[in-house]
Each structure stands twice: as structure tokens, then as C-alpha cells.
Coordinates of C-alpha atoms and ligand atoms in Angstrom, one line a residue:
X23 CA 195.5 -155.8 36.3
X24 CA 192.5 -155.0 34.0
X25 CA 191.8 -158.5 32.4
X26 CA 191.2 -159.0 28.9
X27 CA 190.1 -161.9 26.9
X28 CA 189.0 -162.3 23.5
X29 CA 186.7 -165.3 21.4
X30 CA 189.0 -165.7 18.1
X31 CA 186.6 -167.4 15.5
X32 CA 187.5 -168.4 12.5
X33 CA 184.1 -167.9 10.4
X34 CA 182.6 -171.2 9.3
X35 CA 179.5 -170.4 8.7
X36 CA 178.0 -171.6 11.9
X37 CA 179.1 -171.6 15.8
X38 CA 179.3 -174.7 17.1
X39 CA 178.6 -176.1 20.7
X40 CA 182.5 -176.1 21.5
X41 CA 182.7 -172.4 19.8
X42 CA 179.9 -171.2 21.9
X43 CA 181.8 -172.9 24.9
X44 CA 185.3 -171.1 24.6
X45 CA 183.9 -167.5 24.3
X46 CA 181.5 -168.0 27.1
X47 CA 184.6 -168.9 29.5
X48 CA 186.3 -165.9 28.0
X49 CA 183.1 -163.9 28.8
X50 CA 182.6 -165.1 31.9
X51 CA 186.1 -164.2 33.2
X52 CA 186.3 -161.1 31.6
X53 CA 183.0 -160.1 33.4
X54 CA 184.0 -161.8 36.5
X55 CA 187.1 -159.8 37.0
X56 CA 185.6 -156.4 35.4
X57 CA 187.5 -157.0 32.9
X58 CA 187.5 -156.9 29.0
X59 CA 185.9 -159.4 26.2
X60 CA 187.5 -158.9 22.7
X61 CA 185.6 -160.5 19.2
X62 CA 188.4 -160.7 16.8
X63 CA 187.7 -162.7 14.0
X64 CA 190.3 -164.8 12.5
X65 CA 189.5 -164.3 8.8
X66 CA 192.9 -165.2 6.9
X67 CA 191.2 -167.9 5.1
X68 CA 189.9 -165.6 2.0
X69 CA 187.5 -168.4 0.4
X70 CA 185.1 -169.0 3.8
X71 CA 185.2 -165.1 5.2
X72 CA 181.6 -164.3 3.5
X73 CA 179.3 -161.9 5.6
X74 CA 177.3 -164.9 6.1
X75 CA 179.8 -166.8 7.6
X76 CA 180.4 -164.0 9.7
X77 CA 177.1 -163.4 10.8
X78 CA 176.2 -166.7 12.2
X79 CA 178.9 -166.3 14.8
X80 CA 177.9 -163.1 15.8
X81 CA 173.7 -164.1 15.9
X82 CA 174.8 -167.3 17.7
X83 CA 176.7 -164.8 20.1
X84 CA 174.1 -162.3 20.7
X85 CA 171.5 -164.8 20.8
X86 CA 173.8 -166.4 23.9
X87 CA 174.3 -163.2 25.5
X88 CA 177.8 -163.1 25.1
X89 CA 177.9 -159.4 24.4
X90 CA 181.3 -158.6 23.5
X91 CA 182.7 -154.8 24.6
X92 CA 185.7 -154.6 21.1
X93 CA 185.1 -155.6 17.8
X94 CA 182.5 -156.1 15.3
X95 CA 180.0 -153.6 15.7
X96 CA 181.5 -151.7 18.7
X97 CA 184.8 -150.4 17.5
X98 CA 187.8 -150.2 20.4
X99 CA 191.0 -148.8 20.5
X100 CA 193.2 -152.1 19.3
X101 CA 191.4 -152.4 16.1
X102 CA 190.7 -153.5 13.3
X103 CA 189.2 -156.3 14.6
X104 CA 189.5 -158.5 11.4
X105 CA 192.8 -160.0 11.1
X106 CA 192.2 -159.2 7.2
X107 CA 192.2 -155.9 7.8
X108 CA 195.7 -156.1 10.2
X109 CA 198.6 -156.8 7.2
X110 CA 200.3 -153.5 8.6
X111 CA 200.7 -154.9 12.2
X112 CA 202.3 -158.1 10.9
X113 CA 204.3 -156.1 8.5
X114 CA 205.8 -154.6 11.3
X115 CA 206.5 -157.2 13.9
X116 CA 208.1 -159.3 10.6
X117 CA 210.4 -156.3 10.6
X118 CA 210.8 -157.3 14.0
X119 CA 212.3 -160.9 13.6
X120 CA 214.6 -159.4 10.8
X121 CA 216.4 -157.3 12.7
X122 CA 217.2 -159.4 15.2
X123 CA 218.4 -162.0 13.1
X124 CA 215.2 -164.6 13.8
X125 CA 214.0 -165.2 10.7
X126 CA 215.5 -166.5 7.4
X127 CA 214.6 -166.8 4.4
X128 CA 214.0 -170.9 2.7
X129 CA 212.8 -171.0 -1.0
X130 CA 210.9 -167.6 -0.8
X131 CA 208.8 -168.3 2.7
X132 CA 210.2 -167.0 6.0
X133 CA 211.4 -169.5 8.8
X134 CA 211.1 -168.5 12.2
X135 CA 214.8 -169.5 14.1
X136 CA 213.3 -171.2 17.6
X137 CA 215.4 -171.0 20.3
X138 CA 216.8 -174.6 20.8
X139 CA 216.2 -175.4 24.5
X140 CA 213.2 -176.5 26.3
X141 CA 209.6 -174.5 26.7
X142 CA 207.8 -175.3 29.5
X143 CA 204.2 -172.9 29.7
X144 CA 202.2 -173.3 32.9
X145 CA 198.8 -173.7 32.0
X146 CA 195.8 -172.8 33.7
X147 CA 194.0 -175.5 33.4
X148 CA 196.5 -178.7 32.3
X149 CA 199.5 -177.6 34.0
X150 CA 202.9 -177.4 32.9
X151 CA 203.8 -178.9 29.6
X152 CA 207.2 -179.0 28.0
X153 CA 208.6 -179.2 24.3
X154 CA 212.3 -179.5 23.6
X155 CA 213.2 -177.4 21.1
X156 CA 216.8 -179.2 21.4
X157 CA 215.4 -181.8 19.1
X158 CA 215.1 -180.3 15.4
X159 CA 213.7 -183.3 13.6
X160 CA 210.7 -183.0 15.9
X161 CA 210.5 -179.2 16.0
X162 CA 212.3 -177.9 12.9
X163 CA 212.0 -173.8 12.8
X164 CA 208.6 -173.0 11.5
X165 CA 207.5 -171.1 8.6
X166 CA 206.0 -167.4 9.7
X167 CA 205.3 -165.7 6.6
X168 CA 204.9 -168.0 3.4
X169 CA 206.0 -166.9 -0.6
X170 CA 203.1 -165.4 -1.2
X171 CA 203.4 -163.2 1.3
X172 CA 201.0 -164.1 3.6
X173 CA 201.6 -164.6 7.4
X174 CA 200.7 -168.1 9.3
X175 CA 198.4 -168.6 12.3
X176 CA 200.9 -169.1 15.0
X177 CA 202.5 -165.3 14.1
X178 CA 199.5 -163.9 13.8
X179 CA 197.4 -165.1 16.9
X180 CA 200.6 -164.1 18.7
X181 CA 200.5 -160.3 17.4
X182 CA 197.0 -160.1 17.7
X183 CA 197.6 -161.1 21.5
X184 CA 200.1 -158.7 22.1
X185 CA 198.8 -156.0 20.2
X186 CA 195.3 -156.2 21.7
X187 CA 197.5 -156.5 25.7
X188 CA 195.7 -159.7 25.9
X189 CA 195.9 -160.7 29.6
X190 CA 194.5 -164.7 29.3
X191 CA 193.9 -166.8 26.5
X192 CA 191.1 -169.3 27.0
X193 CA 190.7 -171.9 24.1
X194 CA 190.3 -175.1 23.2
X195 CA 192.8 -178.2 23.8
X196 CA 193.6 -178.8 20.2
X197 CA 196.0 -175.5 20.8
X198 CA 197.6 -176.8 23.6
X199 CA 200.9 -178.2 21.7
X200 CA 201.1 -174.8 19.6
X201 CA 201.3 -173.1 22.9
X202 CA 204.7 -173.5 22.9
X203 CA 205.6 -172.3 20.0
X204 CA 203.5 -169.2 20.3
X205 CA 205.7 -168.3 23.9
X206 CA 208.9 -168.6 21.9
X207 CA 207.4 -165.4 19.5
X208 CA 206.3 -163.5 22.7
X209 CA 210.2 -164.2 23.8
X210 CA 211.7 -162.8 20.7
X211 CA 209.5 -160.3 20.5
X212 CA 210.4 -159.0 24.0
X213 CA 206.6 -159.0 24.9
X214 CA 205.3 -161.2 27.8
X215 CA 203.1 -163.4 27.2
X216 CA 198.9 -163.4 28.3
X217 CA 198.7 -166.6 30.6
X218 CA 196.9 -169.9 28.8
X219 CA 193.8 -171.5 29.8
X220 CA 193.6 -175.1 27.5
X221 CA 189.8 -176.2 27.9
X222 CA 188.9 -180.1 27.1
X223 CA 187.1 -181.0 24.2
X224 CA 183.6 -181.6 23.8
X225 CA 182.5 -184.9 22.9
X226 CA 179.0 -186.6 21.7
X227 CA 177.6 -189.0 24.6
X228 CA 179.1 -191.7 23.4
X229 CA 182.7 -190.4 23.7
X230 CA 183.1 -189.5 19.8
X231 CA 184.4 -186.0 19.1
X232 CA 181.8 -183.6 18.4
X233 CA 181.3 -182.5 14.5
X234 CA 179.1 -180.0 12.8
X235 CA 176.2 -182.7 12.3
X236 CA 176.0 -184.0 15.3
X237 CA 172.7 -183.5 17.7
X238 CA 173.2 -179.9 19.7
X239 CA 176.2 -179.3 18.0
X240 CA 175.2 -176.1 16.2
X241 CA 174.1 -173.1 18.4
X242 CA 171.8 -171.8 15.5
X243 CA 169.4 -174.8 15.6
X244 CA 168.8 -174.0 19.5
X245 CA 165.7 -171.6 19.2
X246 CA 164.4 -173.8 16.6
X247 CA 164.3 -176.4 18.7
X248 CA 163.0 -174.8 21.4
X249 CA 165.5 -173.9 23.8
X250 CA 166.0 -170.6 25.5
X251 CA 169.4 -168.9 25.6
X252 CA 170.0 -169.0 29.4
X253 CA 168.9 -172.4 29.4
X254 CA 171.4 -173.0 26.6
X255 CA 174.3 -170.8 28.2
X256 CA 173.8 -172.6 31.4
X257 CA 174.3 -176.1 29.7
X258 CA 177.4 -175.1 27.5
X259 CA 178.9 -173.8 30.9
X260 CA 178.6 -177.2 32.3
X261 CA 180.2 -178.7 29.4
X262 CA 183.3 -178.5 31.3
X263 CA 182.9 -176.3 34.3
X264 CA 182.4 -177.6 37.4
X265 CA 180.4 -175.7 40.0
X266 CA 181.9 -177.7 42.6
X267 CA 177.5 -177.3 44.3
X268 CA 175.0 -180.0 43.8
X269 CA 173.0 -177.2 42.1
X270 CA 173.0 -176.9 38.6
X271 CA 170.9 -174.1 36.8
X272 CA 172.9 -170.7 36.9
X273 CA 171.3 -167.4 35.5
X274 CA 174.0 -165.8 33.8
X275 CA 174.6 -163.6 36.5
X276 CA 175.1 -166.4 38.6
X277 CA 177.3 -167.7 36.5
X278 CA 179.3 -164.8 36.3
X279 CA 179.6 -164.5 40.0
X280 CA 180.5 -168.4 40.6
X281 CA 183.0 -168.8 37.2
X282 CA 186.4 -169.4 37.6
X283 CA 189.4 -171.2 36.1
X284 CA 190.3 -173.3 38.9
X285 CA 186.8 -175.0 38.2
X286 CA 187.7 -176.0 34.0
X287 CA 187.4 -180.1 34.6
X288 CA 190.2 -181.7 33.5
X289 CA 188.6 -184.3 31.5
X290 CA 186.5 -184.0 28.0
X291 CA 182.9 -182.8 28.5
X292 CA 180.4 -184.9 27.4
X293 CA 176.9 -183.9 25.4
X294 CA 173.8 -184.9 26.9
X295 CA 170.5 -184.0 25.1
X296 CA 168.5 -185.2 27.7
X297 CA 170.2 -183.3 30.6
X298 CA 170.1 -179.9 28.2
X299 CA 166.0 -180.2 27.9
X300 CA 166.1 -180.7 31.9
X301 CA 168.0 -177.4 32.3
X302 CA 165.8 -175.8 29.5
X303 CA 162.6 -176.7 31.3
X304 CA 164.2 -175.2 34.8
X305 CA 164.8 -172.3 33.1
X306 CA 161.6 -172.0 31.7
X307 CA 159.6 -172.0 35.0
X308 CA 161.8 -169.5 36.3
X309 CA 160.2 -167.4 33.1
X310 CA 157.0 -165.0 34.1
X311 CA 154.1 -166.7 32.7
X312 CA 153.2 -163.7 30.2
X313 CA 157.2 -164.0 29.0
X314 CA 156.6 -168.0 29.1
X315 CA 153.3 -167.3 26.5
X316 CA 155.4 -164.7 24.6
X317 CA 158.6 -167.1 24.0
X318 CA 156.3 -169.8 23.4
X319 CA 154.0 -167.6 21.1
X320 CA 155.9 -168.3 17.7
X321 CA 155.5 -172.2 17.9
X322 CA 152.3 -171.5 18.5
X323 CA 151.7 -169.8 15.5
X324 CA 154.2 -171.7 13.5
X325 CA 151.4 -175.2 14.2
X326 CA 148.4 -173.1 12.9
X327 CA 146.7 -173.1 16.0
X328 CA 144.4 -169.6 16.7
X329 CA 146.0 -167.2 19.1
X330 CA 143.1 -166.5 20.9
X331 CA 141.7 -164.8 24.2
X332 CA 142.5 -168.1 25.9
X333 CA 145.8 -168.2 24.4
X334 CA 147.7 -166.2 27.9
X335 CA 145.5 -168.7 30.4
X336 CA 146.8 -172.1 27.8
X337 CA 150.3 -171.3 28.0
X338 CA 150.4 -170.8 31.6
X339 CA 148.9 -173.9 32.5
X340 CA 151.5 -175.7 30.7
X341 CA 154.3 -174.2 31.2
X342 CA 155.0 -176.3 34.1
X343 CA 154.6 -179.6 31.8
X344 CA 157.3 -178.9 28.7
X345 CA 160.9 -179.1 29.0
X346 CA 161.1 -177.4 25.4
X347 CA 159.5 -174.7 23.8
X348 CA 158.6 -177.0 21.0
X349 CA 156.1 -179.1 22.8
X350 CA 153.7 -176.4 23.7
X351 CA 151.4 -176.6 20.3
X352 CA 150.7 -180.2 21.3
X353 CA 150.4 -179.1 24.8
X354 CA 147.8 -176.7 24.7
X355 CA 146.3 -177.4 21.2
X356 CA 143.1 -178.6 22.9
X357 CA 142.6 -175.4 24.4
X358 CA 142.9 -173.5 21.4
X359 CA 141.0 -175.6 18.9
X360 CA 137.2 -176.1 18.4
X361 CA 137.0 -179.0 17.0
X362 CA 139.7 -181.7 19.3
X363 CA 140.5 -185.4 18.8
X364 CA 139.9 -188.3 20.9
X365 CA 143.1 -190.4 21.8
X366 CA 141.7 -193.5 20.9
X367 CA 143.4 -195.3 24.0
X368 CA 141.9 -192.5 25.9
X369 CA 138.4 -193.3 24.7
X370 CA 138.9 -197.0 25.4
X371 CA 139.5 -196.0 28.6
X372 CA 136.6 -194.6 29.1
X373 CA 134.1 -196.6 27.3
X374 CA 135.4 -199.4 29.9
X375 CA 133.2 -197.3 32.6
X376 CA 129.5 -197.8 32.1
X377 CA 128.8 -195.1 34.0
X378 CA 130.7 -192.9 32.5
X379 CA 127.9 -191.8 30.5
X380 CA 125.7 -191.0 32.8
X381 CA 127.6 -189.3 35.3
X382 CA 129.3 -186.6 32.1
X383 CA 125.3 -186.0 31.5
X384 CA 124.9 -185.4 34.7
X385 CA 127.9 -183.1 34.8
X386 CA 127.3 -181.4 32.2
X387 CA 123.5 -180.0 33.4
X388 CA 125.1 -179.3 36.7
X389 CA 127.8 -176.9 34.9
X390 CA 125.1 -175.3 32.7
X391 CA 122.9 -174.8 35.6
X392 CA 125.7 -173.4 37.9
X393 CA 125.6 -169.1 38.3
X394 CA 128.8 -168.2 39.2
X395 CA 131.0 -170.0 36.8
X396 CA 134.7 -170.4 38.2
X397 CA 137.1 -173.1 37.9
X398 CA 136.8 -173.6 41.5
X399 CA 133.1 -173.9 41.2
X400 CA 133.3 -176.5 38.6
X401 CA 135.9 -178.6 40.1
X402 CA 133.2 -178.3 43.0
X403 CA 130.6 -179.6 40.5
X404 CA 132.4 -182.5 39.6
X405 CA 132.5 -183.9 42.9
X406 CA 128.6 -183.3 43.8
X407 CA 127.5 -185.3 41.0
X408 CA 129.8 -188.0 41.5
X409 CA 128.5 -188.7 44.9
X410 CA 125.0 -187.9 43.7
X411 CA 125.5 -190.6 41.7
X412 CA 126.8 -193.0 43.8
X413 CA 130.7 -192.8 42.3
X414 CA 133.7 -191.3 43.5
X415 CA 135.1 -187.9 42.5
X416 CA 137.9 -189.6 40.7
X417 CA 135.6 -191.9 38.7
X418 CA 134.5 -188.5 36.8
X419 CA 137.8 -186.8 36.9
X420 CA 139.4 -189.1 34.2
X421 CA 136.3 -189.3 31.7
X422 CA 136.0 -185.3 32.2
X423 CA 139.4 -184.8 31.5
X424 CA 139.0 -187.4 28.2
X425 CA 135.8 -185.2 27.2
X426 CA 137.4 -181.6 28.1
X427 CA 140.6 -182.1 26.2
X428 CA 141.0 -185.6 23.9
X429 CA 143.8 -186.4 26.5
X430 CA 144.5 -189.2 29.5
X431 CA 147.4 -185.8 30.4
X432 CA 148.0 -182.5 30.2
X433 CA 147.4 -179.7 32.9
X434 CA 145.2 -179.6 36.0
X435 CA 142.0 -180.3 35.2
X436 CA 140.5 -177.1 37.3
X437 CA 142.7 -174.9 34.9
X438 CA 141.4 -176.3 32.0
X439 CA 137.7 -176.1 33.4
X440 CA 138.3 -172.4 34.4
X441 CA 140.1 -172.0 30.7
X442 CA 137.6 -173.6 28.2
X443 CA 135.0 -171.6 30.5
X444 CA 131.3 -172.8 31.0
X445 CA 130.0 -172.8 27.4
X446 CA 132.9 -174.6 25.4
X447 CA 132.6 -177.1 28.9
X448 CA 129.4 -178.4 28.6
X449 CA 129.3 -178.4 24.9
X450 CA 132.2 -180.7 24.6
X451 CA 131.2 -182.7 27.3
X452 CA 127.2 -183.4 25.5
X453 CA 129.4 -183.7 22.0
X454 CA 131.4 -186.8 23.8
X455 CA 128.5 -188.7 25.2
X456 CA 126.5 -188.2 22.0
X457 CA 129.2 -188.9 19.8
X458 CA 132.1 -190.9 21.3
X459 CA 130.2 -193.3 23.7
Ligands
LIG525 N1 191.0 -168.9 15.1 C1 191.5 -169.9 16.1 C2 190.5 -171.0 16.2 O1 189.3 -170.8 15.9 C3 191.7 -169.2 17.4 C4 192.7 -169.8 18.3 C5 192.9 -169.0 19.6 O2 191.9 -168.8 20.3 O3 193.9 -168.6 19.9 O4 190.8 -172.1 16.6

């Protein structure tokens, strides 16, 4: 069987977190299997289908990777793609349900006649469930085209499906119940159904359903905050996927390979900002450092801070201390910038040594004087005064640090030696004794 799946948006205006979630699964199963991922967008509702609304779906889908082989953009032989565009179909499988006699007509809209005897679907991931169509108050036959004309969602989803040979329909919980109803079309119609896969909701940490302004919730405010798309891909996977591994950061390859429907959890995913930045930063280091710099290059830019010559050797002595993409300016700023700040708890710090003083004098005529300047060399040099001064190593490590970059943290002291080169070293180190102490 040659699978095919299909992401059915409705355009909002953004994608959201459990949006990006349900045509990932549907991506990573089609791929898994070889098989087929469909975009068709869902665009009945005439007031919110703008080409804006439109767009953010498909940015927040490239921007994912979720690169869809039918639809918007790449054409396909069940087209169109926008149910908008599709009146004909509907037309056509109405005609359909009138001639056999499943449909009437109630003050101008069309009623669909159910079949009055229990629907049990098997679903992929919640099992079977039942409705009992014997009981009309509960399940009274449902309207299918309305007076104006226009069709409703259950008859169209369903002859999008069939039309487009869908194979599995992956999608969220809320469309569990109108399951049911949608087999009992695919029965009239004489058209077997795709098989269901009903994925649990996502909800905020604190158990509330996720909306549109809640933290993460919108996949367009990812790169602004930050994160990388595989880092991003790789969390909304785990949203409700289980690896059934301890490990936890998946390229999407990987995730491809591993994904499968047996592994949907049962039970409502839960949003966890804290654990997304972990899997951002582990998919950072896996980053080259000249793609790290690159990546990180635009909120680099975006703080003012001078790309300069230093600018590849800054970002890859960092890149081991962020978790976001964000935190680099304040990272490396030191590096970049002439003119640094003190952290005044820093500088307390420091002035609590007497002999701090001394000994970053010291250091600094020892750098000036050295001939082969490497970071190595330097580090070297810091140890050699100490203990010509009768202190430990790590008694000028911290005040040398303090001078170097205005920081009690930041990145390994020899890179930021071998960085700020001999020059910029011992000017800042003179500037801090004559100044700051
Ligand atoms: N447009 C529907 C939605 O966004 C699609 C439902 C489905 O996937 O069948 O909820």
C-alpha cells in the first residue's frame, strides 16, 4: 500500500504548537513508509482565508521542515488543493446521496439520513469507540449542505479524504467523536474509509488547554526566540510520542526512522519551556561551529554589537554555554566590544584580594613581554607569575577573568586569552588596575 497522509489546516493566521504537532506525525509516517504527505488547506471559512493567513502555515511549515510533496506550491494529481476551489467535487458526491435516497431536504438545508445502528471505528491510537446511531435525540441526521448552498465540514473532510485516496488520517482528539459520523459517509458512499489516528491534546504545564497566547504556543515566535527548527521539531515530536529510549534528541532523520503509531501516548502532552531550551541547546552543539556563528549571526547584529574578525572565534567559544540563540549577544558581547562593563559583584570580588593588584601588573608585563603569543602561552603566563609571586594559579585566574571580560562566567578563560589576542589583553588588564582597583 502506498501511504498517504495529509496536514488539513484551517488558516488562522498562525500555526500553533498542536498544528505543527499533527502534520509532523503525518510527515513522519508518510516518510516513514515512503509514502505520501498532502497540504490541503481547509479554507471554507471565506472571512479568515487571506494570503496572510495562509502563509503563516506554510512559513511555520517550511521553517519546520515538514516539506509537503501535494499542494500549495507543488501541484499533484488530486488537486485543487484548497477546498475553495473544490465546489465541483462536492457537487458531485451530493448527487451521490440523492440518488440513493440519503439525503432530504429540511427548510432549504440538506440532512444526511444516518444509518440507525451502532458505529464502532478502531482507532489507531484510542481504540475502538462506539456511537449508537439507534438513539436519534442524541444523533439526529446531520445537515450536509446548508440553504445557502454551502457544504459542512464533516462532508467535506470526507470527500477530500476519498478523493485525495487518503490511506491514514492523523489528527487531533477534538475529532475523535465526529469520526463516526464521517465512516457512516465513507459507507454510503461505497468508499472505504483511510484508518484514524486520534492524537492527545496539548496542554500548558499546568494541565490547562493550550491557546494562541500561551508561552510556545505559536511556531512563528520560535526563531525569534531563538530556537532552531530541529531543535523545535524534535520537541513538538515528544509532545506526545514516546520513543520508548531514554534518549531524547532525534535529527529528523532519526525521527523518521524511529516514528511510529504504536508510540502516540495515550494521555495529553504537556508543554515544558524549560525542557524545549534543553533540546534547543543539544541541538545546537551538534551544529558546526561556523553554522553555530552563522545561526547565531542575526542576534548578533540585531544587539548592535560589531561583527568583527573575532566574531567566528566568540561564537565558538560559547556555543557550548547557551541553550538559546538569544543569549549569545550577552554571551560574547565582551569579546566584541571595546569598551566592557564591570559586574559590580564581580569587582567586589576582586577588590576583596589585595593582591590582586599586583599580581594583574605583574601579568600584564609578562603577556606584553612574551614572543610567541598563543592562548596556550598565556594561560602558561598566568601560572608563572602567580607562583612568582607567591599565589596560586587560581588566585589570578578569577581577577583575570574579571579584567579580560567584566564577568565572574562565560567561556574558558584560555579561549578568551587566545581571542582578545595580546594587545586588547594587556590593555584591559592595565585599564582594570588603574581604573577599577
Ligand atoms: N481543518 C480541520 C482542522 O483544522 C481538519 C481536520 C482533519 O484533519 O480532518 O481541525
Amino acid at each position: 500500500m502506498h501511504v498517504r497522509t495529509r496536514f488539513a489546516p484551517s488558516p488562522t493566521g498562525f500555526l500553533h504548537v498542536g498544528g505543527a504537532r499533527t502534520a509532523l506525525f503525518n510527515f513522519l509516517f508518510a516518510r516513514h513508509h515512503g509514502g505520501s504527505f498532502v497540504l490541503r488547506v481547509e479554507d471554507t471559512d471565506k472571512e479568515r482565508n487571506t494570503g496572510d493567513a495562509r502563509a503563516a502555515i506554510f512559513d511555520g511549515m517550511r521553517w519546520l521542515g515538514l516539506d509537503w510533496d501535494e499542494g500549495e506550491g507543488k501541484g499533484g494529481d488530486y488537486g485543487p488543493y484548497n477546498q475553495s476551489e473544490r465546489t465541483h467535487l462536492y457537487d458531485k458526491w451530493f448527487e451521490v446521496l440523492l440518488e440513493k435516497d440519503r439525503v432530504y431536504e429540511d427548510d432549504g438545508a440538506w440532512r444526511f439520513r444516518f444509518e440507525r445502528k451502532p458505529v464502532t471505528m478502531n482507532d489507531l491510537v484510542c481504540g475502538e469507540v462506539t456511537i449508537d446511531y439507534r438513539n436519534l435525540d442524541n444523533n439526529p441526521d446531520m445537515v450536509v449542505r446548508r440553504s445557502d448552498g454551502s457544504y459542512v465540514f464533516h462532508f467535506v473532510n470526507v470527500v477530500d479524504d476519498l478523493e485525495m485516496k487518503m490511506t491514514h488520517v492523523i489528527r487531533g482528539e477534538d475529532h475523535l467523536m465526529n469520526t463516526p459520523k464521517h465512516l457512516q459517509l465513507f459507507e454510503a458512499f461505497g468508499v472505504e474509509p483511510p484508518q484514524y489516528a486520534h492524537m492527545p491534546l496539548t496542554l500548558n504545564a499546568d494541565g490547562s488547554k493550550m491557546s494562541k497566547r500561551d508561552e510556545g504556543a505559536i511556531i512563528g515566535d520560535y526563531p525569534k526566540a531563538g530556537f532552531i527548527a530541529p531543535a523545535v521539531a524534535n520537541f513538538i515530536a515528544l509532545l506526545g510520542w514516546n520513543p520508548k529510549t531514554e534518549e531524547e534528541v532525534f535529527t529528523m532523520d532519526e525521527l523518521i526512522e524511529r516514528f511510529s503509531l504504536e508510540n502516540i501516548n495515550r494521555s495529553p502532552g504537556r508543554f515544558d519551556s524549560e525542557k524545549c531550551a534543553w533540546i534547543n541547546q543539544q541541538h545546537l552543539l551538534k551544529l558546526d561551529p561556523a553554522a553555530f556563528a552563522e545561526a547565531a549571526r542575526p542576534f548578533v547584529e540585531t544587539a548592535s554589537l560589531p561583527i568583527t574578525d573575532r566574531y567566528p572565534a566568540a561564537a565558538a567559544s560559547v556555543q557550548e554555554k547557551v541553550r538559546l540563540l538569544s543569549e549569545v549577544p550577552e554571551a560574547l558581547d565582551f569579546l566584541l566590544k571595546d569598551d566592557i562593563g564591570i559586574d559590580g559583584q564581580a569587582l567586589e570580588k576582586v577588590r576583596k584580594s589585595e593582591a590582586a593588584g599586583t599580581l594583574l601588573a605583574a601579568l600584564a608585563d609578562a603577556l606584553e613581554s612574551l614572543d610567541r603569543w598563543s592562548a596556550d602561552a598565556a594561560k602558561e603566563c598566568i601560572g608563572t607569575t602567580a607562583k612568582a609571586n607567591g599565589a596560586k594559579p587560581g588566585q589570578l585566574m578569577f581577577p583575570t577573568r574579571v579584567a579580560l571580560s567584566g564577568k565572574t562566567g562565560g567561556p574558558d578563560l584560555g579561549d578568551i586569552l587566545g581571542i582578545l589576542g595580546k594587545q586588547e589583553c594587556v590593555k584591559r588588564l592595565r585599564d582594570f588596575v588603574e581604573r577599577r582597583l
